[in-house]
GROMACS .gro file of C-alpha atoms in nm:
model
  466
    1MET     CA    1  -1.165   0.886  -0.436
    2TYR     CA    2  -1.212   0.933  -0.062
    3GLU     CA    3  -1.319   1.230   0.143
    4LEU     CA    4  -1.057   1.397   0.358
    5ASN     CA    5  -1.036   1.237   0.702
    6ASP     CA    6  -1.104   1.438   1.017
    7THR     CA    7  -0.742   1.433   1.136
    8TYR     CA    8  -0.618   1.617   0.829
    9LYS     CA    9  -0.916   1.851   0.837
   10ALA     CA   10  -0.827   1.947   1.192
   11HIS     CA   11  -0.464   1.997   1.096
   12LEU     CA   12  -0.554   2.221   0.804
   13ASP     CA   13  -0.804   2.413   1.015
   14ALA     CA   14  -0.528   2.485   1.265
   15ILE     CA   15  -0.306   2.619   0.986
   16ALA     CA   16  -0.592   2.829   0.851
   17ASP     CA   17  -0.657   2.979   1.196
   18ALA     CA   18  -0.287   3.059   1.234
   19ILE     CA   19  -0.286   3.230   0.894
   20GLN     CA   20  -0.581   3.449   0.990
   21ALA     CA   21  -0.411   3.542   1.319
   22SER     CA   22  -0.076   3.615   1.158
   23PRO     CA   23   0.073   3.968   1.190
   24SER     CA   24   0.197   3.932   0.833
   25LEU     CA   25  -0.161   3.896   0.709
   26ALA     CA   26  -0.269   4.197   0.914
   27LEU     CA   27   0.008   4.406   0.759
   28TYR     CA   28  -0.075   4.281   0.413
   29LEU     CA   29  -0.445   4.365   0.448
   30GLU     CA   30  -0.359   4.709   0.585
   31GLU     CA   31  -0.080   4.811   0.348
   32GLU     CA   32  -0.141   4.575   0.049
   33GLU     CA   33   0.232   4.542  -0.012
   34ASP     CA   34   0.366   4.231  -0.188
   35GLU     CA   35   0.644   4.188   0.067
   36HIS     CA   36   0.389   4.115   0.342
   37TYR     CA   37   0.220   3.847   0.128
   38GLU     CA   38   0.564   3.699   0.060
   39ALA     CA   39   0.626   3.686   0.435
   40LEU     CA   40   0.292   3.508   0.479
   41LYS     CA   41   0.386   3.262   0.207
   42ALA     CA   42   0.728   3.195   0.359
   43GLU     CA   43   0.574   3.125   0.699
   44PHE     CA   44   0.282   2.900   0.606
   45GLU     CA   45   0.337   2.737   0.266
   46PRO     CA   46   0.603   2.500   0.408
   47GLN     CA   47   0.348   2.383   0.666
   48ILE     CA   48   0.084   2.315   0.402
   49GLU     CA   49   0.341   2.147   0.179
   50ALA     CA   50   0.451   1.918   0.463
   51ALA     CA   51   0.089   1.814   0.524
   52HIS     CA   52   0.040   1.761   0.150
   53GLU     CA   53   0.347   1.537   0.130
   54GLN     CA   54   0.236   1.340   0.432
   55ILE     CA   55  -0.112   1.264   0.304
   56ASN     CA   56   0.021   1.170  -0.040
   57HIS     CA   57   0.269   0.939   0.129
   58TYR     CA   58   0.017   0.763   0.354
   59SER     CA   59  -0.330   0.828   0.206
   60PRO     CA   60  -0.296   0.904  -0.167
   61PHE     CA   61  -0.665   0.848  -0.238
   62GLU     CA   62  -0.748   1.154  -0.028
   63ILE     CA   63  -0.511   1.389  -0.208
   64GLU     CA   64  -0.765   1.566  -0.428
   65ALA     CA   65  -1.001   1.608  -0.133
   66PHE     CA   66  -0.708   1.763   0.056
   67GLU     CA   67  -0.645   2.005  -0.231
   68ARG     CA   68  -1.011   2.101  -0.256
   69TYR     CA   69  -1.008   2.175   0.118
   70LEU     CA   70  -0.755   2.450   0.044
   71LEU     CA   71  -1.020   2.628  -0.166
   72ASP     CA   72  -1.118   2.827   0.138
   73ASP     CA   73  -1.056   3.198   0.177
   74ARG     CA   74  -0.899   3.137   0.518
   75PHE     CA   75  -0.589   2.999   0.340
   76GLU     CA   76  -0.547   3.320   0.137
   77GLY     CA   77  -0.458   3.121  -0.176
   78LEU     CA   78  -0.139   2.985  -0.023
   79PHE     CA   79   0.012   2.675  -0.188
   80LEU     CA   80  -0.253   2.678  -0.461
   81PRO     CA   81  -0.003   2.751  -0.742
   82ARG     CA   82   0.182   2.430  -0.655
   83VAL     CA   83  -0.142   2.235  -0.632
   84LEU     CA   84  -0.247   2.371  -0.971
   85GLY     CA   85   0.081   2.243  -1.112
   86TYR     CA   86   0.021   1.896  -0.975
   87SER     CA   87  -0.332   1.895  -1.114
   88VAL     CA   88  -0.215   1.941  -1.473
   89LEU     CA   89   0.050   1.668  -1.448
   90ARG     CA   90  -0.153   1.386  -1.289
   91PRO     CA   91  -0.417   1.288  -1.545
   92GLU     CA   92  -0.377   1.027  -1.815
   93ILE     CA   93  -0.262   1.167  -2.150
   94ASN     CA   94  -0.342   1.003  -2.483
   95GLN     CA   95  -0.116   0.953  -2.785
   96LEU     CA   96  -0.210   1.293  -2.927
   97PHE     CA   97  -0.105   1.456  -2.599
   98TYR     CA   98  -0.450   1.556  -2.490
   99TYR     CA   99  -0.606   1.458  -2.161
  100ALA     CA  100  -0.777   1.121  -2.195
  101ARG     CA  101  -1.063   1.263  -1.986
  102GLN     CA  102  -1.171   1.616  -1.900
  103ASN     CA  103  -0.953   1.752  -1.620
  104ASP     CA  104  -1.220   1.891  -1.390
  105HIS     CA  105  -0.987   1.913  -1.089
  106PHE     CA  106  -0.769   2.158  -1.280
  107GLY     CA  107  -1.077   2.358  -1.379
  108THR     CA  108  -1.204   2.373  -1.021
  109LEU     CA  109  -0.869   2.495  -0.888
  110LEU     CA  110  -0.818   2.752  -1.163
  111THR     CA  111  -1.169   2.892  -1.126
  112TYR     CA  112  -1.113   2.946  -0.754
  113ILE     CA  113  -0.771   3.106  -0.807
  114ALA     CA  114  -0.918   3.335  -1.072
  115GLY     CA  115  -1.173   3.465  -0.821
  116ASN     CA  116  -0.938   3.482  -0.523
  117MET     CA  117  -0.880   3.827  -0.373
  118ASN     CA  118  -0.504   3.759  -0.390
  119PHE     CA  119  -0.504   3.680  -0.761
  120ASP     CA  120  -0.246   3.949  -0.837
  121GLN     CA  121   0.000   3.771  -0.610
  122LEU     CA  122  -0.090   3.425  -0.740
  123ARG     CA  123  -0.082   3.505  -1.112
  124THR     CA  124   0.297   3.535  -1.115
  125ARG     CA  125   0.325   3.170  -1.014
  126ILE     CA  126   0.060   2.996  -1.224
  127GLY     CA  127   0.142   3.090  -1.583
  128GLN     CA  128   0.321   2.771  -1.682
  129ALA     CA  129   0.067   2.547  -1.511
  130VAL     CA  130  -0.219   2.721  -1.690
  131GLN     CA  131  -0.035   2.692  -2.021
  132VAL     CA  132   0.006   2.316  -1.974
  133GLY     CA  133  -0.352   2.265  -1.860
  134PHE     CA  134  -0.485   2.462  -2.158
  135ALA     CA  135  -0.252   2.286  -2.405
  136LEU     CA  136  -0.371   1.938  -2.300
  137SER     CA  137  -0.741   2.030  -2.278
  138SER     CA  138  -0.988   2.067  -2.563
  139ASP     CA  139  -1.054   2.413  -2.704
  140ILE     CA  140  -1.419   2.381  -2.606
  141TYR     CA  141  -1.330   2.313  -2.243
  142VAL     CA  142  -1.078   2.598  -2.225
  143THR     CA  143  -1.318   2.844  -2.386
  144GLY     CA  144  -1.597   2.747  -2.147
  145LEU     CA  145  -1.363   2.776  -1.849
  146ILE     CA  146  -1.245   3.125  -1.943
  147ASP     CA  147  -1.594   3.248  -2.029
  148GLU     CA  148  -1.711   3.166  -1.676
  149ILE     CA  149  -1.453   3.403  -1.523
  150PRO     CA  150  -1.638   3.728  -1.439
  151THR     CA  151  -1.336   3.962  -1.430
  152LYS     CA  152  -1.217   4.091  -1.766
  153ARG     CA  153  -0.851   4.141  -1.674
  154VAL     CA  154  -0.833   3.784  -1.538
  155ARG     CA  155  -0.986   3.650  -1.858
  156GLN     CA  156  -0.729   3.842  -2.058
  157PHE     CA  157  -0.448   3.697  -1.847
  158LEU     CA  158  -0.577   3.345  -1.903
  159LEU     CA  159  -0.616   3.399  -2.276
  160GLN     CA  160  -0.251   3.500  -2.291
  161GLN     CA  161  -0.152   3.156  -2.160
  162LYS     CA  162  -0.285   2.979  -2.470
  163SER     CA  163   0.027   2.877  -2.659
  164ASP     CA  164   0.059   2.856  -3.037
  165ASP     CA  165   0.288   2.556  -2.984
  166ALA     CA  166  -0.010   2.363  -2.846
  167ARG     CA  167  -0.158   2.331  -3.195
  168THR     CA  168   0.051   2.018  -3.267
  169ALA     CA  169   0.103   1.698  -3.074
  170ASP     CA  170   0.480   1.754  -3.068
  171GLY     CA  171   0.428   2.104  -2.934
  172ARG     CA  172   0.198   1.981  -2.659
  173LYS     CA  173   0.448   1.709  -2.571
  174GLN     CA  174   0.728   1.962  -2.536
  175ILE     CA  175   0.516   2.193  -2.323
  176PHE     CA  176   0.420   1.906  -2.093
  177ASN     CA  177   0.767   1.750  -2.060
  178ARG     CA  178   0.936   2.086  -2.005
  179TYR     CA  179   0.701   2.158  -1.715
  180LYS     CA  180   0.709   1.803  -1.576
  181ARG     CA  181   1.087   1.814  -1.531
  182GLN     CA  182   1.043   2.079  -1.264
  183PHE     CA  183   0.860   1.825  -1.045
  184ALA     CA  184   1.080   1.521  -1.106
  185SER     CA  185   1.156   1.480  -0.735
  186ARG     CA  186   0.798   1.540  -0.617
  187ASN     CA  187   0.539   1.283  -0.520
  188TYR     CA  188   0.212   1.405  -0.667
  189GLN     CA  189   0.079   1.100  -0.856
  190TYR     CA  190  -0.278   0.986  -0.813
  191ALA     CA  191  -0.541   0.805  -1.017
  192PRO     CA  192  -0.894   0.705  -0.920
  193PHE     CA  193  -0.998   0.341  -0.940
  194PRO     CA  194  -1.299   0.254  -1.159
  195GLN     CA  195  -1.617   0.246  -0.953
  196GLN     CA  196  -1.866   0.155  -1.227
  197VAL     CA  197  -1.856  -0.071  -1.531
  198GLY     CA  198  -1.859   0.233  -1.759
  199GLU     CA  199  -1.533   0.353  -1.604
  200LEU     CA  200  -1.336   0.033  -1.661
  201ILE     CA  201  -1.214   0.124  -2.009
  202SER     CA  202  -1.154   0.491  -1.934
  203HIS     CA  203  -0.989   0.459  -1.589
  204THR     CA  204  -0.803   0.127  -1.567
  205ASN     CA  205  -0.487   0.217  -1.761
  206HIS     CA  206  -0.432   0.523  -1.545
  207ALA     CA  207  -0.498   0.325  -1.226
  208VAL     CA  208  -0.244   0.061  -1.331
  209GLU     CA  209   0.026   0.321  -1.396
  210PHE     CA  210  -0.047   0.482  -1.059
  211LEU     CA  211  -0.018   0.146  -0.882
  212LEU     CA  212   0.311   0.068  -1.055
  213TYR     CA  213   0.447   0.408  -0.954
  214ARG     CA  214   0.358   0.342  -0.591
  215VAL     CA  215   0.486  -0.015  -0.565
  216SER     CA  216   0.808   0.073  -0.747
  217ASN     CA  217   0.894   0.346  -0.497
  218LYS     CA  218   1.025   0.174  -0.185
  219ASP     CA  219   1.018   0.500   0.012
  220LEU     CA  220   0.639   0.526  -0.006
  221ASN     CA  221   0.398   0.374   0.242
  222ASN     CA  222   0.141   0.168   0.051
  223ASP     CA  223  -0.075   0.050   0.340
  224ALA     CA  224  -0.366   0.247   0.194
  225LEU     CA  225  -0.364   0.060  -0.138
  226PRO     CA  226  -0.489  -0.294  -0.059
  227ALA     CA  227  -0.839  -0.201   0.063
  228PRO     CA  228  -0.957  -0.010  -0.248
  229LEU     CA  229  -0.770  -0.254  -0.470
  230TYR     CA  230  -0.950  -0.545  -0.305
  231HIS     CA  231  -1.291  -0.382  -0.356
  232PHE     CA  232  -1.203  -0.312  -0.718
  233VAL     CA  233  -1.094  -0.664  -0.818
  234THR     CA  234  -1.371  -0.837  -0.621
  235ASN     CA  235  -1.650  -0.611  -0.749
  236PRO     CA  236  -1.910  -0.860  -0.883
  237ASP     CA  237  -2.011  -0.614  -1.154
  238PHE     CA  238  -1.662  -0.644  -1.303
  239ALA     CA  239  -1.674  -1.023  -1.339
  240GLY     CA  240  -1.549  -1.141  -1.677
  241ARG     CA  241  -1.391  -0.807  -1.764
  242LYS     CA  242  -1.033  -0.816  -1.888
  243GLU     CA  243  -0.958  -0.483  -1.716
  244ILE     CA  244  -0.930  -0.645  -1.372
  245ILE     CA  245  -0.639  -0.877  -1.461
  246ARG     CA  246  -0.349  -0.630  -1.445
  247PRO     CA  247  -0.460  -0.488  -1.107
  248LEU     CA  248  -0.494  -0.848  -0.986
  249VAL     CA  249  -0.134  -0.919  -1.088
  250ILE     CA  250  -0.007  -0.606  -0.911
  251TYR     CA  251  -0.211  -0.693  -0.603
  252GLY     CA  252  -0.073  -1.047  -0.584
  253ALA     CA  253   0.288  -0.959  -0.668
  254TYR     CA  254   0.346  -0.644  -0.467
  255LEU     CA  255   0.073  -0.627  -0.201
  256PRO     CA  256   0.010  -0.995  -0.129
  257PRO     CA  257  -0.333  -1.042   0.029
  258GLN     CA  258  -0.360  -1.244   0.350
  259ASP     CA  259  -0.613  -1.480   0.511
  260ASP     CA  260  -0.976  -1.433   0.398
  261THR     CA  261  -0.876  -1.155   0.161
  262LYS     CA  262  -0.634  -1.389  -0.013
  263GLN     CA  263  -0.897  -1.657  -0.063
  264ALA     CA  264  -1.141  -1.405  -0.211
  265VAL     CA  265  -0.875  -1.290  -0.458
  266VAL     CA  266  -0.791  -1.651  -0.547
  267ASP     CA  267  -1.161  -1.716  -0.606
  268VAL     CA  268  -1.185  -1.417  -0.840
  269LEU     CA  269  -0.885  -1.532  -1.041
  270ASN     CA  270  -1.020  -1.889  -1.052
  271ARG     CA  271  -1.349  -1.760  -1.188
  272GLU     CA  272  -1.170  -1.567  -1.462
  273ARG     CA  273  -0.938  -1.858  -1.550
  274LYS     CA  274  -1.224  -2.104  -1.581
  275GLU     CA  275  -1.436  -1.868  -1.790
  276ASP     CA  276  -1.164  -1.779  -2.044
  277PRO     CA  277  -0.839  -1.968  -1.969
  278LYS     CA  278  -0.653  -1.874  -2.287
  279ARG     CA  279  -0.724  -1.501  -2.261
  280VAL     CA  280  -0.642  -1.479  -1.890
  281SER     CA  281  -0.318  -1.676  -1.924
  282GLU     CA  282  -0.205  -1.461  -2.216
  283GLN     CA  283  -0.295  -1.141  -2.032
  284ILE     CA  284  -0.101  -1.238  -1.721
  285MET     CA  285   0.204  -1.361  -1.911
  286THR     CA  286   0.210  -1.049  -2.129
  287PHE     CA  287   0.180  -0.817  -1.831
  288ILE     CA  288   0.447  -1.000  -1.628
  289LEU     CA  289   0.678  -0.973  -1.928
  290ARG     CA  290   0.612  -0.601  -1.947
  291LEU     CA  291   0.702  -0.566  -1.579
  292LYS     CA  292   1.025  -0.760  -1.625
  293ASN     CA  293   1.123  -0.541  -1.920
  294ASP     CA  294   1.041  -0.211  -1.750
  295PRO     CA  295   1.355  -0.058  -1.593
  296GLN     CA  296   1.138   0.158  -1.368
  297VAL     CA  297   0.966  -0.144  -1.212
  298THR     CA  298   1.108  -0.417  -0.988
  299PHE     CA  299   0.977  -0.762  -1.072
  300GLY     CA  300   1.208  -1.036  -0.949
  301LYS     CA  301   1.185  -1.374  -0.786
  302ASP     CA  302   1.010  -1.238  -0.474
  303GLU     CA  303   0.732  -1.074  -0.674
  304GLU     CA  304   0.698  -1.381  -0.896
  305ALA     CA  305   0.676  -1.604  -0.591
  306ASN     CA  306   0.416  -1.376  -0.431
  307LEU     CA  307   0.205  -1.386  -0.745
  308GLY     CA  308   0.230  -1.762  -0.752
  309LEU     CA  309   0.051  -1.776  -0.416
  310ILE     CA  310  -0.278  -1.665  -0.573
  311ILE     CA  311  -0.248  -1.910  -0.865
  312ASP     CA  312  -0.461  -2.216  -0.784
  313ARG     CA  313  -0.257  -2.513  -0.908
  314SER     CA  314  -0.560  -2.743  -0.924
  315ILE     CA  315  -0.657  -2.574  -1.251
  316ASP     CA  316  -0.477  -2.737  -1.543
  317ASP     CA  317  -0.365  -2.449  -1.763
  318ASP     CA  318  -0.054  -2.260  -1.873
  319LEU     CA  319  -0.048  -2.051  -1.556
  320THR     CA  320  -0.023  -2.359  -1.336
  321ALA     CA  321   0.252  -2.501  -1.555
  322TYR     CA  322   0.447  -2.173  -1.551
  323PHE     CA  323   0.426  -2.109  -1.177
  324ASN     CA  324   0.499  -2.473  -1.090
  325LEU     CA  325   0.816  -2.431  -1.293
  326THR     CA  326   0.918  -2.094  -1.148
  327ASP     CA  327   0.853  -2.227  -0.797
  328ARG     CA  328   1.110  -2.496  -0.866
  329ILE     CA  329   1.357  -2.249  -1.015
  330HIS     CA  330   1.337  -2.023  -0.712
  331ALA     CA  331   1.335  -2.306  -0.455
  332GLU     CA  332   1.582  -2.557  -0.604
  333GLY     CA  333   1.800  -2.322  -0.803
  334TYR     CA  334   1.861  -2.250  -1.169
  335ASP     CA  335   2.185  -2.448  -1.148
  336ASP     CA  336   2.005  -2.772  -1.055
  337ALA     CA  337   2.012  -3.034  -1.331
  338ASP     CA  338   1.653  -3.151  -1.267
  339VAL     CA  339   1.530  -2.792  -1.282
  340GLN     CA  340   1.712  -2.740  -1.611
  341GLU     CA  341   1.547  -3.053  -1.751
  342ALA     CA  342   1.204  -2.928  -1.638
  343ILE     CA  343   1.271  -2.592  -1.806
  344GLN     CA  344   1.363  -2.764  -2.130
  345GLU     CA  345   1.047  -2.974  -2.123
  346GLU     CA  346   0.825  -2.669  -2.072
  347VAL     CA  347   1.006  -2.463  -2.335
  348LEU     CA  348   0.955  -2.737  -2.594
  349LYS     CA  349   0.580  -2.742  -2.521
  350GLN     CA  350   0.544  -2.375  -2.608
  351GLU     CA  351   0.604  -2.179  -2.925
  352GLY     CA  352   0.959  -2.046  -2.933
  353LEU     CA  353   0.871  -1.678  -2.901
  354SER     CA  354   0.569  -1.721  -2.676
  355ASP     CA  355   0.534  -1.492  -2.376
  356ILE     CA  356   0.567  -1.795  -2.147
  357ASN     CA  357   0.905  -1.887  -2.295
  358GLU     CA  358   1.019  -1.527  -2.289
  359ASN     CA  359   0.918  -1.502  -1.922
  360ILE     CA  360   1.117  -1.814  -1.839
  361ARG     CA  361   1.420  -1.668  -2.016
  362LYS     CA  362   1.381  -1.341  -1.826
  363THR     CA  363   1.361  -1.529  -1.497
  364ILE     CA  364   1.688  -1.707  -1.569
  365LEU     CA  365   1.854  -1.387  -1.691
  366THR     CA  366   1.767  -1.222  -1.361
  367TYR     CA  367   1.977  -1.483  -1.183
  368PHE     CA  368   2.271  -1.422  -1.416
  369ASP     CA  369   2.234  -1.046  -1.365
  370ASP     CA  370   2.233  -1.095  -0.989
  371LEU     CA  371   2.540  -1.318  -1.011
  372ALA     CA  372   2.741  -1.058  -1.202
  373ALA     CA  373   2.630  -0.780  -0.967
  374SER     CA  374   2.718  -0.980  -0.655
  375LEU     CA  375   3.075  -1.074  -0.753
  376GLY     CA  376   3.374  -0.854  -0.692
  377THR     CA  377   3.672  -0.828  -0.925
  378ASP     CA  378   3.869  -1.077  -0.713
  379GLU     CA  379   3.600  -1.344  -0.753
  380TYR     CA  380   3.646  -1.401  -1.124
  381ASN     CA  381   3.721  -1.772  -1.072
  382LYS     CA  382   3.370  -1.820  -0.935
  383TRP     CA  383   3.228  -1.631  -1.234
  384PHE     CA  384   3.419  -1.846  -1.482
  385ARG     CA  385   3.330  -2.167  -1.296
  386LEU     CA  386   2.955  -2.094  -1.281
  387THR     CA  387   2.910  -1.934  -1.623
  388GLY     CA  388   3.132  -2.197  -1.783
  389LYS     CA  389   2.888  -2.457  -1.658
  390LEU     CA  390   2.560  -2.269  -1.699
  391PHE     CA  391   2.597  -2.052  -2.011
  392PRO     CA  392   2.623  -2.350  -2.250
  393VAL     CA  393   2.333  -2.529  -2.081
  394TYR     CA  394   2.088  -2.241  -2.111
  395MET     CA  395   2.205  -2.133  -2.455
  396LYS     CA  396   2.120  -2.484  -2.571
  397ILE     CA  397   1.786  -2.500  -2.384
  398PHE     CA  398   1.655  -2.170  -2.518
  399ALA     CA  399   1.830  -2.155  -2.857
  400ASN     CA  400   1.741  -1.787  -2.860
  401GLU     CA  401   1.971  -1.523  -3.006
  402GLN     CA  402   1.830  -1.242  -2.792
  403PHE     CA  403   1.901  -1.445  -2.478
  404ASN     CA  404   2.257  -1.513  -2.601
  405GLN     CA  405   2.314  -1.145  -2.670
  406HIS     CA  406   2.208  -1.057  -2.316
  407LEU     CA  407   2.462  -1.306  -2.180
  408ARG     CA  408   2.723  -1.156  -2.412
  409ARG     CA  409   2.659  -0.802  -2.286
  410LEU     CA  410   2.667  -0.926  -1.927
  411ALA     CA  411   3.000  -1.105  -1.980
  412ILE     CA  412   3.152  -0.803  -2.150
  413ARG     CA  413   3.050  -0.569  -1.868
  414TYR     CA  414   3.189  -0.796  -1.599
  415THR     CA  415   3.514  -0.864  -1.787
  416LYS     CA  416   3.568  -0.493  -1.846
  417ARG     CA  417   3.545  -0.449  -1.470
  418LEU     CA  418   3.810  -0.716  -1.427
  419ILE     CA  419   4.067  -0.577  -1.668
  420LYS     CA  420   4.026  -0.226  -1.529
  421VAL     CA  421   4.144  -0.360  -1.193
  422HIS     CA  422   4.388  -0.632  -1.300
  423THR     CA  423   4.599  -0.419  -1.531
  424ASN     CA  424   4.936  -0.596  -1.507
  425LYS     CA  425   4.952  -0.793  -1.831
  426ARG     CA  426   5.231  -1.011  -1.696
  427GLY     CA  427   5.046  -1.083  -1.373
  428LYS     CA  428   4.872  -1.412  -1.306
  429ASP     CA  429   4.528  -1.253  -1.265
  430TYR     CA  430   4.532  -1.080  -1.602
  431ARG     CA  431   4.672  -1.386  -1.782
  432ASP     CA  432   4.409  -1.616  -1.627
  433ILE     CA  433   4.128  -1.376  -1.712
  434LYS     CA  434   4.242  -1.336  -2.071
  435LYS     CA  435   4.307  -1.706  -2.127
  436THR     CA  436   3.968  -1.818  -1.996
  437THR     CA  437   3.781  -1.538  -2.167
  438VAL     CA  438   3.936  -1.604  -2.508
  439ALA     CA  439   3.864  -1.976  -2.486
  440THR     CA  440   3.505  -1.950  -2.366
  441TRP     CA  441   3.388  -1.652  -2.569
  442ILE     CA  442   3.490  -1.818  -2.893
  443ASP     CA  443   3.297  -2.131  -2.789
  444TYR     CA  444   2.992  -1.923  -2.697
  445GLY     CA  445   3.011  -1.724  -3.020
  446PHE     CA  446   3.043  -1.398  -2.826
  447MET     CA  447   3.347  -1.273  -3.020
  448SER     CA  448   3.584  -1.378  -3.298
  449ASP     CA  449   3.963  -1.401  -3.262
  450LYS     CA  450   4.000  -1.059  -3.419
  451GLN     CA  451   3.741  -0.902  -3.188
  452LEU     CA  452   3.904  -1.057  -2.881
  453LYS     CA  453   4.245  -0.920  -2.977
  454GLU     CA  454   4.088  -0.576  -3.010
  455PHE     CA  455   3.905  -0.619  -2.678
  456PHE     CA  456   4.226  -0.691  -2.485
  457LYS     CA  457   4.443  -0.443  -2.672
  458THR     CA  458   4.563  -0.157  -2.456
  459PRO     CA  459   4.495   0.176  -2.628
  460ARG     CA  460   4.809   0.377  -2.687
  461LYS     CA  461   4.846   0.698  -2.495
  462ARG     CA  462   4.893   1.003  -2.713
  463LYS     CA  463   5.219   1.182  -2.662
  464SER     CA  464   5.167   1.531  -2.533
  465ALA     CA  465   5.292   1.806  -2.763
  466GLU     CA  466   5.606   1.977  -2.634
   0.00000   0.00000   0.00000
């Protein structure tokens, strides 16, 4: 999306100069032995990799420009096999396991590698990447790419990477996932933001997934994200387009804008809410629910509160009602009687299975999850006191079986922790835990008498054969 900045250019130029001055390169050029190229690789690829990791950590929008900068003969093809691997894994893939758009970055890299004077050394490290790139690309694109290669033996090598398994969607999926596992610990993700109206449909989904990857990884520096995200959501040409809503939510929740930037974002969201209030409210509620249900994404009370800061409460719609309510939940507490009454009033206004009601339930469940996670096995009295008061209240408010089942699973997990520690069946701790659990779980409908007896039954140890 951006050109490579001068600092990284200077850094790469210094590496390139060192490569050209290296004794290992001189020996390789003189004797043409693989061992000298391997020595060159061992010396300089870690340096290039470190620079690559740094720019992807701090300036991800420059990553493809960085990789194109390596297409210079001064680098002797070093690190290009790894870059080629990243290039086939980044793009958006459709349901048929083809690239959603033509992967020109992969084509550019492969064409350069194919013409590099060190191709014989590089070919041993690019086979799988080429196979994946070919499998996910159209036959027309692959054929055109190979036909442009002037050297016959290189064309033959590339043709050999076309896999018969790639003829089916399942085959392509297996090829992709098998290769992707090799890079599970690597940070290589990138997606361009839409720049023109025509790119909104084709680019937004990929951009959203990229943003979620970045904001979900607490080890990454995301200072480079707000500026392009701001220009994207405030682009006047995108006014009225549904594609800007999810990026707006991510912006507000994870990268909260400040000062004048915040007001501009609020103004954009106000414009969209006034133009089509029902559609915008549904979009936001649906997307928030997706975030809450995604185990790879963190969306808790902090993110919900951040998002609430760009929701103008002077507009009378479902969003105002929802965020007014969640503000109270987070500020006054889910155990407050007035808050519980406000929740019940809002729930009754909505359809039972609406996304708004489901979001409210998820918000409350997050507090119960946090409670269970925060308590040790010696704090069971606090667990019984709080859940004994709150479980019945919220089970009545929501009257939702899925919500009840979540509470049931939570109670079972915590109680299993207790009885693994408090094992003395004649001890006070165990007797108190069992007595309270039996009484409350029957009232909640979590288990029957028979199930509870089975739950607390100690499995017999098998006698070892003499």
